[in-house]
Amino acid sequence: VGAFDPNLKNPAVHEWSLTVQRELALHFVAEIGYIGKRGTHLYRAYDLNQGSVSQPGFLDSFNMARANFLAGCNGDGTGCPANVTGQVPTLLLQLVSPAFINSNTSKTDLQRGNIGNFAARMDSLSKTSSQRLALPLNYVRPNAQFGQIFYQDSGGDSYYHGLFIAVRRRFEQGLDVGFSYTFSKSIDDMSVDPTGAATGGGLSSTSFSRTPTDVHNFRLDRSLSDFNNTHVLLANILYDFPVGKGKRFASDIPGWLNQIIGGWSFTGIFNYQSGEPYTISSGARTSNALHNSTALIVGPNIPGGQLQFANGIEGPVLYQTGGFITTPLNNQHLNCQNVTGTQTFFCIPPPGQNGSGRNTAMGPNYWNLDSGLLKNFDLTERFKLQFRAEIFNVLNHPNFENPRNATTGSPTITSSLFGQTCCSTAAVASAQQVNPIGEPMRVIQLGLKLNF
């Protein structure tokens, strides 16, 4: 089922800014300014029927079963090795059968501290199942007669602060040039607008853009926006070569020669922006039965990573790791990925806890250079012809996506593709592509333009 807040409000954006301009020598104008924005009453969607693991004694009993498994016993405390005594997870044994606790799926949940998935599996047992003992129908979900209860309200908000500087020279004497730099920060608690109740709002256990970590504490998701770009730099130039009739050089050449060497212009646009943030996922539901937790960062925080190549992996990776650590005995970094050559570990949080938060990692930066060569022909006084040779992504530079958007790659530490960024490269941020497919390879475009 789904519902909308009866007091739903229209989203609003408040903006304020302060800009100072100054005219400089050589026809340049400098500008420095600040722009602030705040979004209020933003739409957000969530599941009111979020499964809970906070029932009295449930976490303690799960941890007992987990300790049994890590010590080599069955989850219910039986089948222990010599000199090992298992604990009795009394509450779990009252709710479900030993066969459920000792199943292979439960062993994986116990190893990874995946208490939310364990609870969801308990909840999915049919009422007549022999594995379901004294488990109440609404023990996990508040409303057992429903699956997801999609709800949309307008309680979200966002903030943006940006400082920019710009220097530009208006077109004069054949030269137009501009430069701008923006240092900014965008913060929100949900970066994707929810869709209608018919689609369930697109909620899923793995979506950190639109699904809250915990519907009882939206502050857990307050972080950098998915589209935050801390640094953005843009430079452009248009230059008419001073050669030909009416120009500084060769101004008295014959008309036929002017058609060859005169009327040439050059254009260039360079764009750079820092990487977008993304969430490193634990791949386990350690705090509730609905949503995967974020990974717990242990040791020096490596928020970005660096594009590099690893043996046997197609395309670059942001992190080289030794793989997901699954050895249960005598390993303090169980359920972690170690960044090779560092003391940083990305780990599944302990049961009942969340990780280090949303959007703590940074993807690779983006830069692109476009250029063009123009030639003007004076056909008659009324007709002028312009030839344009435009090259987009002149250097054919690949801009790789972060693992969240990669076609082959994953931000989830339990995945064998963790940290990979292969293989489609990113398009320009504005998505304004010359070719209809939008692939960001080098594109050469030739054209003729008739002015009359």
PDB file of N, CA and C in Angstrom, residues 393-444:
ATOM      1  N   ASN A 393      36.216  16.872 -27.021  1.00  0.00           N
ATOM      2  CA  ASN A 393      37.150  15.978 -26.331  1.00  0.00           C
ATOM      3  C   ASN A 393      38.380  15.768 -27.218  1.00  0.00           C
ATOM      4  N   VAL A 394      39.082  16.861 -27.458  1.00  0.00           N
ATOM      5  CA  VAL A 394      40.216  16.879 -28.390  1.00  0.00           C
ATOM      6  C   VAL A 394      41.229  15.786 -28.082  1.00  0.00           C
ATOM      7  N   LEU A 395      41.543  15.599 -26.818  1.00  0.00           N
ATOM      8  CA  LEU A 395      42.594  14.663 -26.431  1.00  0.00           C
ATOM      9  C   LEU A 395      42.079  13.248 -26.237  1.00  0.00           C
ATOM     10  N   ASN A 396      40.789  13.036 -26.521  1.00  0.00           N
ATOM     11  CA  ASN A 396      40.175  11.710 -26.350  1.00  0.00           C
ATOM     12  C   ASN A 396      40.426  11.171 -24.941  1.00  0.00           C
ATOM     13  N   HIS A 397      40.280  12.059 -23.981  1.00  0.00           N
ATOM     14  CA  HIS A 397      40.568  11.719 -22.584  1.00  0.00           C
ATOM     15  C   HIS A 397      39.379  10.991 -21.950  1.00  0.00           C
ATOM     16  N   PRO A 398      39.592   9.785 -21.399  1.00  0.00           N
ATOM     17  CA  PRO A 398      38.478   9.074 -20.767  1.00  0.00           C
ATOM     18  C   PRO A 398      38.226   9.601 -19.352  1.00  0.00           C
ATOM     19  N   ASN A 399      36.975   9.870 -19.048  1.00  0.00           N
ATOM     20  CA  ASN A 399      36.565  10.264 -17.698  1.00  0.00           C
ATOM     21  C   ASN A 399      35.738   9.120 -17.113  1.00  0.00           C
ATOM     22  N   PHE A 400      36.326   8.377 -16.215  1.00  0.00           N
ATOM     23  CA  PHE A 400      35.668   7.179 -15.708  1.00  0.00           C
ATOM     24  C   PHE A 400      34.661   7.523 -14.615  1.00  0.00           C
ATOM     25  N   GLU A 401      33.563   6.755 -14.606  1.00  0.00           N
ATOM     26  CA  GLU A 401      32.536   6.915 -13.590  1.00  0.00           C
ATOM     27  C   GLU A 401      33.044   6.399 -12.244  1.00  0.00           C
ATOM     28  N   ASN A 402      32.371   6.807 -11.156  1.00  0.00           N
ATOM     29  CA  ASN A 402      32.698   6.198  -9.875  1.00  0.00           C
ATOM     30  C   ASN A 402      32.019   4.828  -9.804  1.00  0.00           C
ATOM     31  N   PRO A 403      32.402   3.979  -8.852  1.00  0.00           N
ATOM     32  CA  PRO A 403      31.847   2.612  -8.810  1.00  0.00           C
ATOM     33  C   PRO A 403      30.325   2.560  -8.718  1.00  0.00           C
ATOM     34  N   ARG A 404      29.698   3.606  -8.204  1.00  0.00           N
ATOM     35  CA  ARG A 404      28.227   3.612  -8.097  1.00  0.00           C
ATOM     36  C   ARG A 404      27.574   3.568  -9.467  1.00  0.00           C
ATOM     37  N   ASN A 405      28.181   4.238 -10.462  1.00  0.00           N
ATOM     38  CA  ASN A 405      27.583   4.348 -11.793  1.00  0.00           C
ATOM     39  C   ASN A 405      28.279   3.490 -12.838  1.00  0.00           C
ATOM     40  N   ALA A 406      29.332   2.787 -12.467  1.00  0.00           N
ATOM     41  CA  ALA A 406      30.098   2.012 -13.441  1.00  0.00           C
ATOM     42  C   ALA A 406      29.274   0.849 -13.982  1.00  0.00           C
ATOM     43  N   THR A 407      29.495   0.517 -15.267  1.00  0.00           N
ATOM     44  CA  THR A 407      28.803  -0.635 -15.835  1.00  0.00           C
ATOM     45  C   THR A 407      29.360  -1.939 -15.285  1.00  0.00           C
ATOM     46  N   THR A 408      30.655  -1.968 -14.992  1.00  0.00           N
ATOM     47  CA  THR A 408      31.274  -3.114 -14.326  1.00  0.00           C
ATOM     48  C   THR A 408      32.039  -2.567 -13.129  1.00  0.00           C
ATOM     49  N   GLY A 409      31.461  -2.692 -11.980  1.00  0.00           N
ATOM     50  CA  GLY A 409      32.053  -2.128 -10.771  1.00  0.00           C
ATOM     51  C   GLY A 409      30.993  -2.034  -9.701  1.00  0.00           C
ATOM     52  N   SER A 410      31.420  -1.897  -8.474  1.00  0.00           N
ATOM     53  CA  SER A 410      30.460  -1.853  -7.374  1.00  0.00           C
ATOM     54  C   SER A 410      31.057  -1.088  -6.200  1.00  0.00           C
ATOM     55  N   PRO A 411      30.217  -0.330  -5.464  1.00  0.00           N
ATOM     56  CA  PRO A 411      30.667   0.315  -4.231  1.00  0.00           C
ATOM     57  C   PRO A 411      30.445  -0.548  -2.998  1.00  0.00           C
ATOM     58  N   THR A 412      30.060  -1.817  -3.200  1.00  0.00           N
ATOM     59  CA  THR A 412      29.729  -2.719  -2.091  1.00  0.00           C
ATOM     60  C   THR A 412      30.921  -3.599  -1.763  1.00  0.00           C
ATOM     61  N   ILE A 413      31.331  -3.608  -0.502  1.00  0.00           N
ATOM     62  CA  ILE A 413      32.576  -4.296  -0.141  1.00  0.00           C
ATOM     63  C   ILE A 413      32.467  -5.810  -0.238  1.00  0.00           C
ATOM     64  N   THR A 414      31.259  -6.369  -0.213  1.00  0.00           N
ATOM     65  CA  THR A 414      31.109  -7.818  -0.338  1.00  0.00           C
ATOM     66  C   THR A 414      31.146  -8.271  -1.801  1.00  0.00           C
ATOM     67  N   SER A 415      31.174  -7.312  -2.739  1.00  0.00           N
ATOM     68  CA  SER A 415      31.176  -7.654  -4.157  1.00  0.00           C
ATOM     69  C   SER A 415      32.592  -7.914  -4.653  1.00  0.00           C
ATOM     70  N   SER A 416      32.712  -8.864  -5.574  1.00  0.00           N
ATOM     71  CA  SER A 416      34.020  -9.123  -6.196  1.00  0.00           C
ATOM     72  C   SER A 416      34.421  -8.000  -7.134  1.00  0.00           C
ATOM     73  N   LEU A 417      33.478  -7.095  -7.452  1.00  0.00           N
ATOM     74  CA  LEU A 417      33.759  -5.962  -8.333  1.00  0.00           C
ATOM     75  C   LEU A 417      33.997  -4.680  -7.555  1.00  0.00           C
ATOM     76  N   PHE A 418      34.208  -4.785  -6.252  1.00  0.00           N
ATOM     77  CA  PHE A 418      34.364  -3.589  -5.416  1.00  0.00           C
ATOM     78  C   PHE A 418      35.484  -2.686  -5.919  1.00  0.00           C
ATOM     79  N   GLY A 419      35.154  -1.390  -6.052  1.00  0.00           N
ATOM     80  CA  GLY A 419      36.148  -0.385  -6.411  1.00  0.00           C
ATOM     81  C   GLY A 419      36.447  -0.274  -7.884  1.00  0.00           C
ATOM     82  N   GLN A 420      35.875  -1.147  -8.728  1.00  0.00           N
ATOM     83  CA  GLN A 420      36.151  -1.086 -10.152  1.00  0.00           C
ATOM     84  C   GLN A 420      35.309   0.002 -10.820  1.00  0.00           C
ATOM     85  N   THR A 421      35.817   0.555 -11.924  1.00  0.00           N
ATOM     86  CA  THR A 421      35.138   1.667 -12.595  1.00  0.00           C
ATOM     87  C   THR A 421      34.929   1.399 -14.079  1.00  0.00           C
ATOM     88  N   CYS A 422      35.032   0.154 -14.480  1.00  0.00           N
ATOM     89  CA  CYS A 422      34.936  -0.186 -15.896  1.00  0.00           C
ATOM     90  C   CYS A 422      33.465  -0.175 -16.360  1.00  0.00           C
ATOM     91  N   CYS A 423      33.154   0.091 -17.589  1.00  0.00           N
ATOM     92  CA  CYS A 423      34.088   0.389 -18.660  1.00  0.00           C
ATOM     93  C   CYS A 423      33.579   1.559 -19.504  1.00  0.00           C
ATOM     94  N   SER A 424      32.337   1.993 -19.295  1.00  0.00           N
ATOM     95  CA  SER A 424      31.847   3.164 -20.013  1.00  0.00           C
ATOM     96  C   SER A 424      32.353   4.426 -19.330  1.00  0.00           C
ATOM     97  N   THR A 425      32.854   5.351 -20.125  1.00  0.00           N
ATOM     98  CA  THR A 425      33.362   6.586 -19.551  1.00  0.00           C
ATOM     99  C   THR A 425      32.253   7.620 -19.452  1.00  0.00           C
ATOM    100  N   ALA A 426      32.478   8.622 -18.632  1.00  0.00           N
ATOM    101  CA  ALA A 426      31.447   9.596 -18.316  1.00  0.00           C
ATOM    102  C   ALA A 426      31.303  10.638 -19.415  1.00  0.00           C
ATOM    103  N   ALA A 427      30.070  11.089 -19.590  1.00  0.00           N
ATOM    104  CA  ALA A 427      29.809  12.185 -20.514  1.00  0.00           C
ATOM    105  C   ALA A 427      30.005  13.497 -19.784  1.00  0.00           C
ATOM    106  N   VAL A 428      29.933  14.602 -20.529  1.00  0.00           N
ATOM    107  CA  VAL A 428      30.065  15.908 -19.891  1.00  0.00           C
ATOM    108  C   VAL A 428      28.945  16.087 -18.883  1.00  0.00           C
ATOM    109  N   ALA A 429      29.214  16.869 -17.876  1.00  0.00           N
ATOM    110  CA  ALA A 429      28.268  16.987 -16.763  1.00  0.00           C
ATOM    111  C   ALA A 429      26.911  17.510 -17.197  1.00  0.00           C
ATOM    112  N   SER A 430      26.891  18.395 -18.183  1.00  0.00           N
ATOM    113  CA  SER A 430      25.624  18.984 -18.613  1.00  0.00           C
ATOM    114  C   SER A 430      24.829  18.061 -19.526  1.00  0.00           C
ATOM    115  N   ALA A 431      25.428  16.940 -19.942  1.00  0.00           N
ATOM    116  CA  ALA A 431      24.795  15.962 -20.831  1.00  0.00           C
ATOM    117  C   ALA A 431      24.445  16.560 -22.187  1.00  0.00           C
ATOM    118  N   GLN A 432      25.076  17.672 -22.550  1.00  0.00           N
ATOM    119  CA  GLN A 432      24.837  18.272 -23.861  1.00  0.00           C
ATOM    120  C   GLN A 432      25.839  17.676 -24.843  1.00  0.00           C
ATOM    121  N   GLN A 433      25.398  16.652 -25.531  1.00  0.00           N
ATOM    122  CA  GLN A 433      26.291  15.932 -26.434  1.00  0.00           C
ATOM    123  C   GLN A 433      26.045  16.329 -27.890  1.00  0.00           C
ATOM    124  N   VAL A 434      27.112  16.305 -28.675  1.00  0.00           N
ATOM    125  CA  VAL A 434      26.992  16.618 -30.092  1.00  0.00           C
ATOM    126  C   VAL A 434      26.322  15.447 -30.816  1.00  0.00           C
ATOM    127  N   ASN A 435      26.794  14.244 -30.536  1.00  0.00           N
ATOM    128  CA  ASN A 435      26.224  13.071 -31.194  1.00  0.00           C
ATOM    129  C   ASN A 435      25.075  12.516 -30.353  1.00  0.00           C
ATOM    130  N   PRO A 436      24.080  11.909 -30.982  1.00  0.00           N
ATOM    131  CA  PRO A 436      22.872  11.545 -30.259  1.00  0.00           C
ATOM    132  C   PRO A 436      23.067  10.451 -29.230  1.00  0.00           C
ATOM    133  N   ILE A 437      24.099   9.602 -29.389  1.00  0.00           N
ATOM    134  CA  ILE A 437      24.241   8.525 -28.410  1.00  0.00           C
ATOM    135  C   ILE A 437      24.801   9.046 -27.092  1.00  0.00           C
ATOM    136  N   GLY A 438      25.510  10.140 -27.139  1.00  0.00           N
ATOM    137  CA  GLY A 438      26.039  10.707 -25.901  1.00  0.00           C
ATOM    138  C   GLY A 438      27.311  10.063 -25.410  1.00  0.00           C
ATOM    139  N   GLU A 439      27.981   9.269 -26.245  1.00  0.00           N
ATOM    140  CA  GLU A 439      29.232   8.667 -25.804  1.00  0.00           C
ATOM    141  C   GLU A 439      30.334   9.731 -25.783  1.00  0.00           C
ATOM    142  N   PRO A 440      31.158   9.744 -24.746  1.00  0.00           N
ATOM    143  CA  PRO A 440      32.129  10.839 -24.582  1.00  0.00           C
ATOM    144  C   PRO A 440      33.488  10.564 -25.216  1.00  0.00           C
ATOM    145  N   MET A 441      33.494   9.953 -26.388  1.00  0.00           N
ATOM    146  CA  MET A 441      34.757   9.801 -27.096  1.00  0.00           C
ATOM    147  C   MET A 441      35.052  11.092 -27.873  1.00  0.00           C
ATOM    148  N   ARG A 442      36.192  11.145 -28.547  1.00  0.00           N
ATOM    149  CA  ARG A 442      36.485  12.299 -29.384  1.00  0.00           C
ATOM    150  C   ARG A 442      35.490  12.345 -30.542  1.00  0.00           C
ATOM    151  N   VAL A 443      34.939  13.525 -30.772  1.00  0.00           N
ATOM    152  CA  VAL A 443      33.979  13.713 -31.861  1.00  0.00           C
ATOM    153  C   VAL A 443      34.473  14.877 -32.724  1.00  0.00           C
ATOM    154  N   ILE A 444      34.588  14.645 -34.031  1.00  0.00           N
ATOM    155  CA  ILE A 444      34.988  15.687 -34.977  1.00  0.00           C
ATOM    156  C   ILE A 444      33.778  16.037 -35.830  1.00  0.00           C
TER     157      ILE A 444
END
